[in-house]
Short mmCIF file of C-alpha atoms in Angstrom, two decimals:
data_model
loop_
_atom_site.label_atom_id
_atom_site.label_comp_id
_atom_site.label_asym_id
_atom_site.label_seq_id
_atom_site.Cartn_x
_atom_site.Cartn_y
_atom_site.Cartn_z
CA MET A 1 -55.56 20.48 -52.55
CA ALA A 2 -58.37 22.12 -50.61
CA ALA A 3 -58.87 21.39 -46.94
CA TRP A 4 -61.03 18.33 -46.33
CA HIS A 5 -63.88 20.27 -44.75
CA ALA A 6 -64.14 22.47 -47.82
CA MET A 7 -64.69 19.52 -50.15
CA ASP A 8 -67.99 17.88 -51.11
CA ARG A 9 -68.69 14.13 -50.99
CA ALA A 10 -67.56 13.45 -54.55
CA GLN A 11 -64.33 15.34 -54.11
CA VAL A 12 -63.44 13.44 -50.94
CA TYR A 13 -64.09 10.07 -52.59
CA ASP A 14 -62.00 11.13 -55.63
CA ALA A 15 -59.11 12.51 -53.50
CA LEU A 16 -58.89 9.39 -51.40
CA ARG A 17 -59.52 6.97 -54.36
CA THR A 18 -62.28 5.20 -52.47
CA SER A 19 -66.07 4.57 -52.77
CA PRO A 20 -69.06 3.94 -50.50
CA GLU A 21 -68.31 0.20 -50.76
CA GLY A 22 -64.92 0.71 -49.14
CA LEU A 23 -61.44 -0.43 -50.06
CA SER A 24 -60.31 -3.77 -51.45
CA PRO A 25 -57.74 -5.99 -49.66
CA GLU A 26 -55.10 -5.03 -52.21
CA GLU A 27 -55.69 -1.33 -51.67
CA ILE A 28 -55.63 -1.77 -47.92
CA ALA A 29 -52.28 -3.60 -47.95
CA GLN A 30 -50.74 -0.95 -50.21
CA ARG A 31 -51.93 1.92 -47.98
CA LEU A 32 -50.84 0.20 -44.80
CA GLU A 33 -47.36 0.03 -46.26
CA GLN A 34 -47.54 3.69 -47.42
CA TYR A 35 -49.06 5.33 -44.28
CA GLY A 36 -48.16 2.83 -41.55
CA ARG A 37 -50.30 1.77 -38.64
CA ASN A 38 -52.96 3.99 -37.17
CA GLU A 39 -51.31 4.82 -33.87
CA LEU A 40 -49.50 7.66 -32.14
CA GLU A 41 -45.73 7.28 -31.98
CA GLU A 42 -43.58 7.83 -28.94
CA ARG A 43 -40.15 9.28 -29.70
CA GLY A 44 -37.24 10.00 -27.36
CA LEU A 45 -39.12 9.57 -24.08
CA ARG A 46 -36.90 9.26 -21.01
CA SER A 47 -37.28 6.55 -18.40
CA PRO A 48 -38.44 7.49 -14.90
CA LEU A 49 -34.89 6.75 -13.61
CA ALA A 50 -33.37 9.12 -16.23
CA VAL A 51 -35.80 11.86 -15.23
CA LEU A 52 -34.95 11.34 -11.56
CA LEU A 53 -31.19 11.34 -12.12
CA ALA A 54 -31.47 14.56 -14.13
CA GLN A 55 -32.65 16.34 -11.01
CA PHE A 56 -29.17 15.98 -9.49
CA THR A 57 -27.14 17.44 -12.42
CA GLU A 58 -27.76 21.15 -11.75
CA ILE A 59 -24.70 23.01 -10.49
CA MET A 60 -26.52 24.44 -7.47
CA VAL A 61 -27.71 21.02 -6.47
CA LEU A 62 -24.24 19.55 -6.80
CA VAL A 63 -22.85 22.41 -4.68
CA LEU A 64 -25.46 21.69 -2.00
CA ILE A 65 -24.60 18.00 -2.03
CA VAL A 66 -20.93 18.79 -1.62
CA ALA A 67 -21.81 21.24 1.18
CA ALA A 68 -23.84 18.53 2.93
CA ILE A 69 -20.88 16.06 2.67
CA VAL A 70 -18.43 18.62 4.03
CA SER A 71 -20.83 19.53 6.88
CA PHE A 72 -21.09 15.86 7.81
CA LEU A 73 -17.30 15.36 7.75
CA ILE A 74 -16.69 18.28 10.08
CA GLY A 75 -19.34 17.15 12.52
CA GLU A 76 -22.17 19.53 11.53
CA THR A 77 -24.67 16.67 11.22
CA THR A 78 -27.76 18.84 11.64
CA ASP A 79 -26.72 21.16 8.82
CA ALA A 80 -25.95 18.21 6.59
CA ILE A 81 -29.34 16.66 7.19
CA ILE A 82 -31.14 19.98 6.50
CA ILE A 83 -29.27 20.50 3.23
CA MET A 84 -30.01 16.96 2.03
CA VAL A 85 -33.66 17.30 2.87
CA ILE A 86 -33.78 20.41 0.72
CA VAL A 87 -31.99 18.61 -2.13
CA ILE A 88 -34.34 15.61 -1.91
CA LEU A 89 -37.49 17.75 -1.81
CA ASN A 90 -36.26 19.74 -4.78
CA ALA A 91 -35.63 16.48 -6.71
CA ILE A 92 -39.06 15.10 -5.91
CA LEU A 93 -40.79 18.28 -7.09
CA GLY A 94 -38.72 18.41 -10.30
CA PHE A 95 -39.28 14.72 -10.98
CA VAL A 96 -43.06 14.98 -10.63
CA GLN A 97 -43.31 17.97 -12.95
CA GLU A 98 -40.99 16.56 -15.62
CA TYR A 99 -42.40 13.02 -15.49
CA ARG A 100 -45.90 14.33 -16.07
CA ALA A 101 -44.76 16.18 -19.12
CA GLU A 102 -42.89 13.08 -20.35
CA ARG A 103 -46.10 11.02 -20.00
CA ALA A 104 -48.30 13.48 -21.85
CA ILE A 105 -48.00 11.47 -25.07
CA ALA A 106 -49.08 8.36 -23.16
CA ALA A 107 -52.23 10.22 -22.07
CA LEU A 108 -52.99 11.00 -25.71
CA ARG A 109 -52.52 7.34 -26.67
CA GLU A 110 -55.21 6.39 -24.10
CA LEU A 111 -57.72 8.17 -26.36
CA ALA A 112 -57.22 5.54 -29.03
CA VAL A 113 -59.65 2.66 -29.42
CA PRO A 114 -58.86 -1.05 -29.81
CA THR A 115 -61.42 -1.94 -32.48
CA VAL A 116 -63.62 -0.22 -35.00
CA ARG A 117 -66.39 -1.15 -37.45
CA VAL A 118 -65.46 -0.49 -41.05
CA ARG A 119 -66.94 -1.07 -44.49
CA ARG A 120 -64.56 -2.89 -46.79
CA SER A 121 -65.36 -4.51 -50.14
CA GLY A 122 -69.07 -3.81 -49.49
CA GLN A 123 -69.19 -5.54 -46.11
CA VAL A 124 -69.14 -4.14 -42.60
CA ARG A 125 -66.65 -5.87 -40.35
CA GLU A 126 -64.81 -5.22 -37.08
CA ILE A 127 -61.10 -4.73 -37.21
CA GLU A 128 -58.26 -3.47 -35.06
CA ALA A 129 -58.23 0.35 -35.17
CA THR A 130 -54.50 0.29 -35.84
CA GLN A 131 -55.24 -1.27 -39.25
CA LEU A 132 -57.27 1.69 -40.50
CA VAL A 133 -55.96 3.52 -43.58
CA PRO A 134 -57.00 6.72 -45.41
CA GLY A 135 -60.00 5.95 -47.59
CA ASP A 136 -61.58 3.48 -45.17
CA ILE A 137 -65.28 3.91 -44.45
CA ILE A 138 -65.86 3.80 -40.64
CA VAL A 139 -69.24 3.12 -38.99
CA LEU A 140 -69.97 4.92 -35.74
CA GLU A 141 -72.75 5.09 -33.20
CA ALA A 142 -73.36 6.55 -29.74
CA GLY A 143 -70.71 5.45 -27.25
CA ASN A 144 -68.00 4.94 -29.89
CA ARG A 145 -64.71 6.81 -29.79
CA VAL A 146 -63.59 8.16 -33.18
CA PRO A 147 -60.49 6.10 -34.29
CA ALA A 148 -59.07 8.46 -36.92
CA ASP A 149 -59.79 11.78 -38.60
CA ALA A 150 -62.64 11.47 -41.09
CA TRP A 151 -65.05 13.35 -43.28
CA VAL A 152 -68.68 12.79 -42.38
CA SER A 153 -70.37 10.94 -45.22
CA ASP A 154 -73.59 10.11 -43.41
CA ALA A 155 -75.09 11.54 -40.21
CA VAL A 156 -78.31 10.67 -38.41
CA ASN A 157 -78.65 13.00 -35.38
CA LEU A 158 -74.86 12.63 -35.03
CA ARG A 159 -73.38 14.57 -32.14
CA VAL A 160 -69.76 14.31 -31.09
CA GLU A 161 -68.09 15.27 -27.83
CA GLU A 162 -64.91 17.14 -28.81
CA ALA A 163 -63.78 18.56 -25.47
CA ALA A 164 -60.56 16.48 -25.49
CA LEU A 165 -59.42 18.28 -28.62
CA THR A 166 -61.17 21.64 -28.89
CA GLY A 167 -62.26 22.29 -25.32
CA GLU A 168 -65.88 22.62 -26.42
CA SER A 169 -68.00 21.45 -23.45
CA VAL A 170 -71.17 20.84 -25.54
CA ALA A 171 -71.52 17.97 -28.02
CA VAL A 172 -71.22 19.24 -31.62
CA ASP A 173 -73.83 18.43 -34.26
CA LYS A 174 -72.24 16.87 -37.30
CA THR A 175 -73.24 17.24 -40.94
CA SER A 176 -72.12 16.03 -44.36
CA ALA A 177 -72.51 19.51 -45.83
CA THR A 178 -69.47 21.38 -47.25
CA ILE A 179 -68.02 23.97 -44.85
CA GLU A 180 -66.80 27.07 -46.68
CA GLY A 181 -63.43 28.60 -45.82
CA GLU A 182 -59.92 27.22 -45.73
CA ASP A 183 -58.46 28.24 -42.39
CA ILE A 184 -61.23 27.82 -39.87
CA PRO A 185 -61.06 26.49 -36.23
CA LEU A 186 -61.44 22.73 -35.70
CA GLY A 187 -64.56 23.29 -33.63
CA ASP A 188 -66.30 24.86 -36.68
CA ARG A 189 -65.47 21.96 -38.99
CA ARG A 190 -68.83 20.28 -38.49
CA ASN A 191 -68.35 17.87 -41.32
CA MET A 192 -65.15 16.41 -39.83
CA LEU A 193 -64.57 13.78 -37.14
CA PHE A 194 -61.39 13.80 -35.15
CA MET A 195 -59.40 11.01 -33.56
CA GLY A 196 -59.87 10.70 -29.83
CA THR A 197 -63.31 12.43 -29.70
CA ALA A 198 -66.46 10.52 -28.68
CA VAL A 199 -69.84 10.01 -30.32
CA ALA A 200 -72.43 11.29 -27.81
CA TYR A 201 -75.60 10.74 -29.78
CA GLY A 202 -76.90 9.33 -33.02
CA ARG A 203 -74.99 7.39 -35.65
CA GLY A 204 -73.08 7.98 -38.86
CA MET A 205 -70.29 7.02 -41.20
CA GLY A 206 -67.06 8.71 -42.08
CA ILE A 207 -64.38 8.56 -44.77
CA VAL A 208 -60.99 8.37 -43.09
CA THR A 209 -58.80 11.27 -44.20
CA GLY A 210 -55.90 10.85 -41.76
CA THR A 211 -54.48 8.18 -39.50
CA GLY A 212 -51.81 8.01 -36.78
CA MET A 213 -49.50 11.01 -36.62
CA ARG A 214 -51.33 12.62 -39.61
CA THR A 215 -54.40 13.22 -37.51
CA GLU A 216 -55.08 16.44 -35.50
CA LEU A 217 -54.36 14.49 -32.31
CA GLY A 218 -51.17 13.22 -33.94
CA LYS A 219 -50.09 16.76 -34.67
CA ILE A 220 -50.45 17.62 -30.95
CA ALA A 221 -48.46 14.50 -30.02
CA ASP A 222 -45.74 15.52 -32.49
CA LEU A 223 -45.53 19.04 -31.06
CA LEU A 224 -45.33 17.68 -27.50
CA GLN A 225 -42.30 15.55 -28.40
CA GLU A 226 -40.55 18.31 -30.36
CA VAL A 227 -40.69 20.89 -27.54
CA ALA A 228 -37.16 21.56 -26.39
CA GLU A 229 -36.55 22.15 -22.71
CA GLU A 230 -35.48 25.79 -22.26
CA LYS A 231 -34.22 27.20 -18.99
CA THR A 232 -35.87 30.30 -17.59
CA PRO A 233 -33.71 33.49 -17.06
CA LEU A 234 -33.74 32.74 -13.31
CA GLN A 235 -32.50 29.20 -13.88
CA ARG A 236 -29.72 30.47 -16.13
CA ARG A 237 -28.63 33.02 -13.56
CA MET A 238 -28.76 30.40 -10.76
CA ALA A 239 -26.63 28.07 -12.90
CA GLU A 240 -24.06 30.82 -13.44
CA LEU A 241 -24.10 31.62 -9.73
CA GLY A 242 -23.63 27.93 -8.92
CA LYS A 243 -20.52 27.78 -11.12
CA TRP A 244 -18.95 30.72 -9.33
CA LEU A 245 -19.85 29.27 -5.91
CA ALA A 246 -18.28 25.96 -6.93
CA LEU A 247 -15.09 27.73 -8.05
CA GLY A 248 -15.05 29.77 -4.84
CA ALA A 249 -15.46 26.68 -2.74
CA LEU A 250 -12.61 24.92 -4.56
CA ALA A 251 -10.39 27.95 -4.07
CA ILE A 252 -11.14 28.01 -0.34
CA VAL A 253 -10.42 24.27 0.00
CA ALA A 254 -7.15 24.76 -1.83
CA LEU A 255 -6.11 27.55 0.50
CA VAL A 256 -7.09 25.59 3.63
CA PHE A 257 -5.27 22.41 2.60
#
């Protein structure tokens, strides 16, 4: 199937099995079951406590904690305090950085909207945005945030602010004309509306082509949650050094006692 932006109006209606009158209640129920709710999913996010505790699992950090305890036991209180201050500052810095990354998906969810106007069975009504399905006809005007990805079916001086998705600082004029080319940047797909962007001027209607995690914003959310944490070469060398220091410390303790 061709990309949505490369289709004309008739092709979009046909591909989504919908019409200008919108979907019937039976079709909506079936598609809700098939595609799920129109919302971004959070998978495998750690709690703040888990993120904080993870800061104390590095070998070097554990070595420093042991060093602080030993310093305190032999009466070197000042050294113990200095070491623990370093450990705590390191933990705070690591926690702030990792927690911000963990909450990136929450920031994306804030771009969602609670309600949207939609044409169903020939009537315009307001519904919860989470109930949108592919094939729905959404009605938008200045000030609205786009609730899902959609093909522009009607546009009257319609301009959309897409900085949140494309980085484009100027509102983009939207059109219902077909855009030639399969693999073109999102910012050039002027006949498409994207979830999380905002209508800056004019009004229009769109045929929903993707909801939830099937939107462009959903793809970003999915990538954010699939990124595996990988240690840098320096971190790997420090971890190896920490292991040897720990073994050396144990050996010295064994010799002393």
